[in-house]
């Protein structure tokens, strides 16, 4: 088994890279996706902690919850404490085949306690201006994009400990060529 971690801030290009690697045969473990599922499995605890204002009907409303937690580091930490242990165990349970290449993508790979399972870690980066522009294309307001990036400032300290850094300021095809070069150098074949 080989486990490749892909980290970087919101909108830097992690999902784009991870899904390209998935198309080439790797097994993708998306921490954002697992996190979304965890909101359902931990629904009652989240409802107790944050109240009815973050619910729509009987489901946790991601937009409402995001507006609450990204505005308050204290509340974000409370959400993390509820969902991160679940994300960690669901991610680990997916990685069971010794013959496969697994790609875990997520800004909070280290914080969730998964970096120690990675053989190699790729740091993905892009300028803040371009990142905000890309997040806006995804339908996010500039205000929210900046709030999220602010909540991820602590990630900067991880950059230098990564095994390689890929800048995604160019187009997606150039990014994917760079990633392929790095994997080739590491002897990881897809
Ligand atoms: C707050 C929630 C409900 C907002 O959902 P929504 O669909 O609106 O946003 P989405 O999940 O696409 O996240 C938007 C961006 O914020 C980043 N982000 C998400 N959670 C966090 C967090 N706890 N701390 C910092 N950044 C985060 C994501 O990596 C992404 O770049 C959701 O992100 C969530 O449940 N987060 C807690 C789980 C978590 O830590 N997930 C990230 C795993 S890497
Ligand atoms: N060179 C590039 N490399 C990667 N993504 C790019 C590039 N150029 C533009 N993009 C676009 O940037 C946007 C953000 O990329 P992506 O969703 O992969 O980021 P992310 O790091 O996974 O973000 P998040 O953590 O918020 O989910 C996407 O719409 C993607 O198509």
Short mmCIF file of C-alpha atoms and ligand atoms in Angstrom, two decimals:
data_model
loop_
_atom_site.label_atom_id
_atom_site.label_comp_id
_atom_site.label_asym_id
_atom_site.label_seq_id
_atom_site.Cartn_x
_atom_site.Cartn_y
_atom_site.Cartn_z
CA UNK A 1 0.00 0.00 0.00
CA UNK A 2 1.14 3.52 -0.78
CA UNK A 3 -0.63 6.48 0.80
CA UNK A 4 -0.20 9.92 -0.73
CA UNK A 5 -1.46 12.94 1.21
CA UNK A 6 -2.53 16.08 -0.65
CA UNK A 7 -2.74 19.21 1.52
CA UNK A 8 -3.09 22.93 0.98
CA UNK A 9 -5.60 25.67 1.62
CA UNK A 10 -9.15 26.00 0.29
CA UNK A 11 -9.32 26.33 -3.49
CA UNK A 12 -5.65 25.54 -4.02
CA UNK A 13 -6.44 22.60 -6.35
CA UNK A 14 -6.35 19.49 -4.13
CA UNK A 15 -9.62 17.97 -5.37
CA UNK A 16 -8.71 18.57 -9.01
CA UNK A 17 -5.44 16.68 -8.53
CA UNK A 18 -6.96 13.91 -6.40
CA UNK A 19 -9.75 13.23 -8.89
CA UNK A 20 -7.27 13.14 -11.79
CA UNK A 21 -5.22 10.55 -9.86
CA UNK A 22 -8.43 8.62 -9.15
CA UNK A 23 -9.17 8.53 -12.91
CA UNK A 24 -5.71 7.05 -13.38
CA UNK A 25 -6.42 4.22 -10.92
CA UNK A 26 -5.67 5.52 -7.41
CA UNK A 27 -8.29 5.23 -4.68
CA UNK A 28 -9.33 8.67 -3.52
CA UNK A 29 -10.15 9.37 0.11
CA UNK A 30 -11.69 12.86 0.20
CA UNK A 31 -11.76 14.29 3.72
CA UNK A 32 -14.27 16.97 2.65
CA UNK A 33 -16.67 14.28 1.40
CA UNK A 34 -16.25 12.13 4.49
CA UNK A 35 -16.76 15.29 6.57
CA UNK A 36 -20.06 15.95 4.82
CA UNK A 37 -21.22 12.41 5.60
CA UNK A 38 -20.09 12.81 9.23
CA UNK A 39 -22.50 15.74 9.62
CA UNK A 40 -25.30 13.24 9.15
CA UNK A 41 -23.95 10.52 11.40
CA UNK A 42 -23.21 13.11 14.15
CA UNK A 43 -26.41 15.08 13.52
CA UNK A 44 -27.84 14.87 17.04
CA UNK A 45 -24.62 15.95 18.72
CA UNK A 46 -24.26 18.86 16.26
CA UNK A 47 -27.89 19.86 16.84
CA UNK A 48 -27.32 19.84 20.62
CA UNK A 49 -24.12 21.91 20.29
CA UNK A 50 -25.27 24.53 17.75
CA UNK A 51 -29.07 24.52 18.09
CA UNK A 52 -31.92 24.45 15.58
CA UNK A 53 -30.56 27.48 13.69
CA UNK A 54 -28.14 25.29 11.70
CA UNK A 55 -30.79 22.71 10.74
CA UNK A 56 -33.06 22.67 7.71
CA UNK A 57 -35.79 20.17 8.38
CA UNK A 58 -34.13 17.14 9.90
CA UNK A 59 -30.70 17.69 8.29
CA UNK A 60 -27.67 19.73 9.21
CA UNK A 61 -27.58 22.63 6.74
CA UNK A 62 -23.96 23.00 5.59
CA UNK A 63 -24.39 26.58 4.45
CA UNK A 64 -25.92 27.66 7.78
CA UNK A 65 -23.35 25.75 9.84
CA UNK A 66 -20.49 27.13 7.70
CA UNK A 67 -21.72 30.69 8.19
CA UNK A 68 -21.67 30.10 11.96
CA UNK A 69 -18.33 28.30 12.38
CA UNK A 70 -16.17 30.19 9.86
CA UNK A 71 -17.09 33.38 11.72
CA UNK A 72 -15.90 32.04 15.07
CA UNK A 73 -12.67 30.10 15.73
CA UNK A 74 -14.17 28.86 19.01
CA UNK A 75 -17.25 27.38 17.32
CA UNK A 76 -15.15 25.93 14.47
CA UNK A 77 -13.07 24.16 17.11
CA UNK A 78 -16.24 22.73 18.70
CA UNK A 79 -17.38 21.36 15.34
CA UNK A 80 -13.92 19.92 14.70
CA UNK A 81 -14.01 18.14 18.06
CA UNK A 82 -17.26 16.42 17.09
CA UNK A 83 -16.50 15.43 13.49
CA UNK A 84 -12.72 14.97 13.20
CA UNK A 85 -12.53 11.67 15.13
CA UNK A 86 -15.28 10.30 12.83
CA UNK A 87 -13.51 11.55 9.67
CA UNK A 88 -10.29 9.93 10.87
CA UNK A 89 -11.78 6.52 11.53
CA UNK A 90 -13.88 6.45 8.34
CA UNK A 91 -10.81 7.42 6.25
CA UNK A 92 -8.66 4.74 7.88
CA UNK A 93 -11.36 2.12 7.36
CA UNK A 94 -11.28 2.81 3.61
CA UNK A 95 -7.57 1.98 3.29
CA UNK A 96 -7.55 -1.79 3.49
CA UNK A 97 -5.97 -3.11 0.28
CA UNK A 98 -2.21 -3.56 0.57
CA UNK A 99 -1.75 -3.49 -3.21
CA UNK A 100 -3.37 -0.10 -3.86
CA UNK A 101 -2.33 3.54 -4.07
CA UNK A 102 -4.53 5.68 -1.82
CA UNK A 103 -4.75 9.45 -2.22
CA UNK A 104 -6.06 11.35 0.81
CA UNK A 105 -6.96 14.95 0.02
CA UNK A 106 -7.94 17.48 2.65
CA UNK A 107 -6.76 20.76 4.08
CA UNK A 108 -6.85 19.30 7.59
CA UNK A 109 -4.98 16.04 6.94
CA UNK A 110 -2.53 16.76 9.80
CA UNK A 111 -5.08 18.19 12.22
CA UNK A 112 -7.31 15.14 11.75
CA UNK A 113 -4.38 12.86 12.57
CA UNK A 114 -3.85 11.20 9.20
CA UNK A 115 -0.49 12.59 8.12
CA UNK A 116 1.39 9.84 9.95
CA UNK A 117 -0.23 7.26 7.66
CA UNK A 118 1.09 8.99 4.52
CA UNK A 119 4.22 7.79 2.74
CA UNK A 120 4.52 11.11 0.92
CA UNK A 121 2.81 14.48 1.32
CA UNK A 122 2.26 16.98 -1.49
CA UNK A 123 1.66 20.63 -0.55
CA UNK A 124 -0.55 22.41 -3.09
CA UNK A 125 -0.41 26.19 -3.28
CA UNK A 126 -1.78 29.12 -5.22
CA UNK A 127 -1.76 32.89 -4.60
CA UNK A 128 -4.53 34.13 -2.26
CA UNK A 129 -5.95 36.41 -5.00
CA UNK A 130 -6.23 33.58 -7.54
CA UNK A 131 -7.61 31.25 -4.83
CA UNK A 132 -10.39 33.72 -3.97
CA UNK A 133 -11.15 34.10 -7.69
CA UNK A 134 -11.42 30.31 -8.11
CA UNK A 135 -13.60 29.92 -5.02
CA UNK A 136 -15.87 32.68 -6.38
CA UNK A 137 -16.22 30.69 -9.62
CA UNK A 138 -17.44 27.83 -7.39
CA UNK A 139 -20.19 30.16 -6.17
CA UNK A 140 -18.59 31.28 -2.90
CA UNK A 141 -18.72 34.93 -1.86
CA UNK A 142 -15.39 36.71 -1.57
CA UNK A 143 -16.20 37.41 2.10
CA UNK A 144 -16.66 33.70 2.89
CA UNK A 145 -13.60 32.67 0.89
CA UNK A 146 -11.46 35.09 2.91
CA UNK A 147 -12.98 33.88 6.20
CA UNK A 148 -12.16 30.26 5.32
CA UNK A 149 -8.61 31.15 4.27
CA UNK A 150 -8.20 33.05 7.54
CA UNK A 151 -9.33 29.97 9.50
CA UNK A 152 -6.62 27.99 7.66
CA UNK A 153 -3.69 30.33 8.35
CA UNK A 154 -2.14 27.76 10.70
CA UNK A 155 -1.62 25.49 7.67
CA UNK A 156 1.25 27.70 6.45
CA UNK A 157 3.56 26.03 8.98
CA UNK A 158 3.10 22.68 7.19
CA UNK A 159 4.41 23.86 3.84
CA UNK A 160 8.09 23.31 4.54
CA UNK A 161 7.68 19.81 5.94
CA UNK A 162 5.91 18.54 2.80
CA UNK A 163 7.84 16.13 0.55
CA UNK A 164 7.10 18.29 -2.51
CA UNK A 165 5.33 21.54 -3.33
CA UNK A 166 3.20 22.04 -6.42
CA UNK A 167 2.16 25.54 -7.45
CA UNK A 168 -1.16 25.61 -9.28
CA UNK A 169 -1.04 29.17 -10.64
CA UNK A 170 -0.96 27.83 -14.21
CA UNK A 171 -3.73 25.85 -15.85
CA UNK A 172 -4.94 22.47 -14.63
CA UNK A 173 -3.07 20.56 -17.37
CA UNK A 174 0.25 22.14 -16.29
CA UNK A 175 -0.53 21.30 -12.65
CA UNK A 176 -1.22 17.66 -13.49
CA UNK A 177 2.02 17.39 -15.49
CA UNK A 178 3.94 18.68 -12.45
CA UNK A 179 2.23 16.17 -10.18
CA UNK A 180 3.04 13.32 -12.57
CA UNK A 181 6.71 14.41 -12.61
CA UNK A 182 6.85 14.39 -8.81
CA UNK A 183 5.21 10.97 -8.56
CA UNK A 184 7.61 9.64 -11.20
CA UNK A 185 10.58 10.94 -9.14
CA UNK A 186 9.17 9.13 -6.11
CA UNK A 187 8.78 5.92 -8.10
CA UNK A 188 4.99 5.98 -7.78
CA UNK A 189 3.47 4.53 -10.95
CA UNK A 190 -0.21 4.78 -11.82
C1 LIG B 1 -18.41 23.77 7.91
C2 LIG B 1 -19.04 22.91 6.84
C3 LIG B 1 -20.41 22.40 7.32
C4 LIG B 1 -19.27 23.79 5.59
O1 LIG B 1 -19.73 22.98 4.54
P1 LIG B 1 -19.68 23.55 3.01
O2 LIG B 1 -20.24 22.50 2.14
O3 LIG B 1 -20.34 24.89 2.99
O4 LIG B 1 -18.16 23.81 2.72
P2 LIG B 1 -17.02 22.73 2.32
O5 LIG B 1 -17.16 21.51 3.17
O6 LIG B 1 -17.03 22.57 0.85
O7 LIG B 1 -15.71 23.48 2.81
C5 LIG B 1 -15.30 24.71 2.22
C6 LIG B 1 -13.83 24.89 2.48
O8 LIG B 1 -13.61 25.01 3.89
C7 LIG B 1 -12.63 24.08 4.30
N1 LIG B 1 -12.98 23.59 5.65
C8 LIG B 1 -13.98 22.75 5.97
N2 LIG B 1 -13.99 22.51 7.29
C9 LIG B 1 -12.96 23.20 7.80
C10 LIG B 1 -12.46 23.35 9.11
N3 LIG B 1 -12.99 22.68 10.14
N4 LIG B 1 -11.38 24.15 9.29
C11 LIG B 1 -10.81 24.81 8.24
N5 LIG B 1 -11.24 24.70 6.97
C12 LIG B 1 -12.31 23.91 6.76
C13 LIG B 1 -12.71 22.94 3.29
O9 LIG B 1 -11.50 22.23 3.21
C14 LIG B 1 -13.00 23.70 2.01
O10 LIG B 1 -11.83 24.20 1.48
C15 LIG B 1 -18.14 21.70 6.48
O11 LIG B 1 -17.00 22.16 5.81
C16 LIG B 1 -17.73 20.88 7.68
O12 LIG B 1 -18.52 20.12 8.20
N6 LIG B 1 -16.49 21.04 8.16
C17 LIG B 1 -16.02 20.29 9.31
C18 LIG B 1 -15.37 19.02 8.86
C19 LIG B 1 -13.99 19.28 8.33
O13 LIG B 1 -13.08 19.62 9.07
N7 LIG B 1 -13.85 19.11 7.02
C20 LIG B 1 -12.61 19.38 6.32
C21 LIG B 1 -11.81 18.16 6.16
S1 LIG B 1 -10.31 18.52 5.32
N1 LIG B 2 -3.96 24.83 -12.25
C1 LIG B 2 -5.02 24.42 -11.57
N2 LIG B 2 -4.89 23.37 -10.74
C2 LIG B 2 -5.94 22.98 -10.00
N3 LIG B 2 -7.16 23.59 -10.02
C3 LIG B 2 -7.34 24.63 -10.83
C4 LIG B 2 -6.28 25.07 -11.63
N4 LIG B 2 -6.73 26.12 -12.33
C5 LIG B 2 -8.02 26.31 -11.99
N5 LIG B 2 -8.40 25.41 -11.09
C6 LIG B 2 -9.75 25.40 -10.49
O1 LIG B 2 -9.67 25.87 -9.14
C7 LIG B 2 -10.84 25.47 -8.43
C8 LIG B 2 -10.44 24.99 -7.04
O2 LIG B 2 -9.82 23.75 -7.17
P1 LIG B 2 -10.18 22.53 -6.19
O3 LIG B 2 -11.63 22.43 -5.94
O4 LIG B 2 -9.47 21.35 -6.77
O5 LIG B 2 -9.45 23.05 -4.86
P2 LIG B 2 -9.38 22.38 -3.44
O6 LIG B 2 -8.02 22.64 -2.92
O7 LIG B 2 -9.84 20.96 -3.49
O8 LIG B 2 -10.45 23.25 -2.65
P3 LIG B 2 -11.30 22.89 -1.34
O9 LIG B 2 -10.35 22.53 -0.25
O10 LIG B 2 -12.00 24.19 -1.07
O11 LIG B 2 -12.25 21.80 -1.72
C9 LIG B 2 -11.52 24.40 -9.27
O12 LIG B 2 -12.67 24.97 -9.84
C10 LIG B 2 -10.46 24.06 -10.33
O13 LIG B 2 -11.05 23.68 -11.55
#
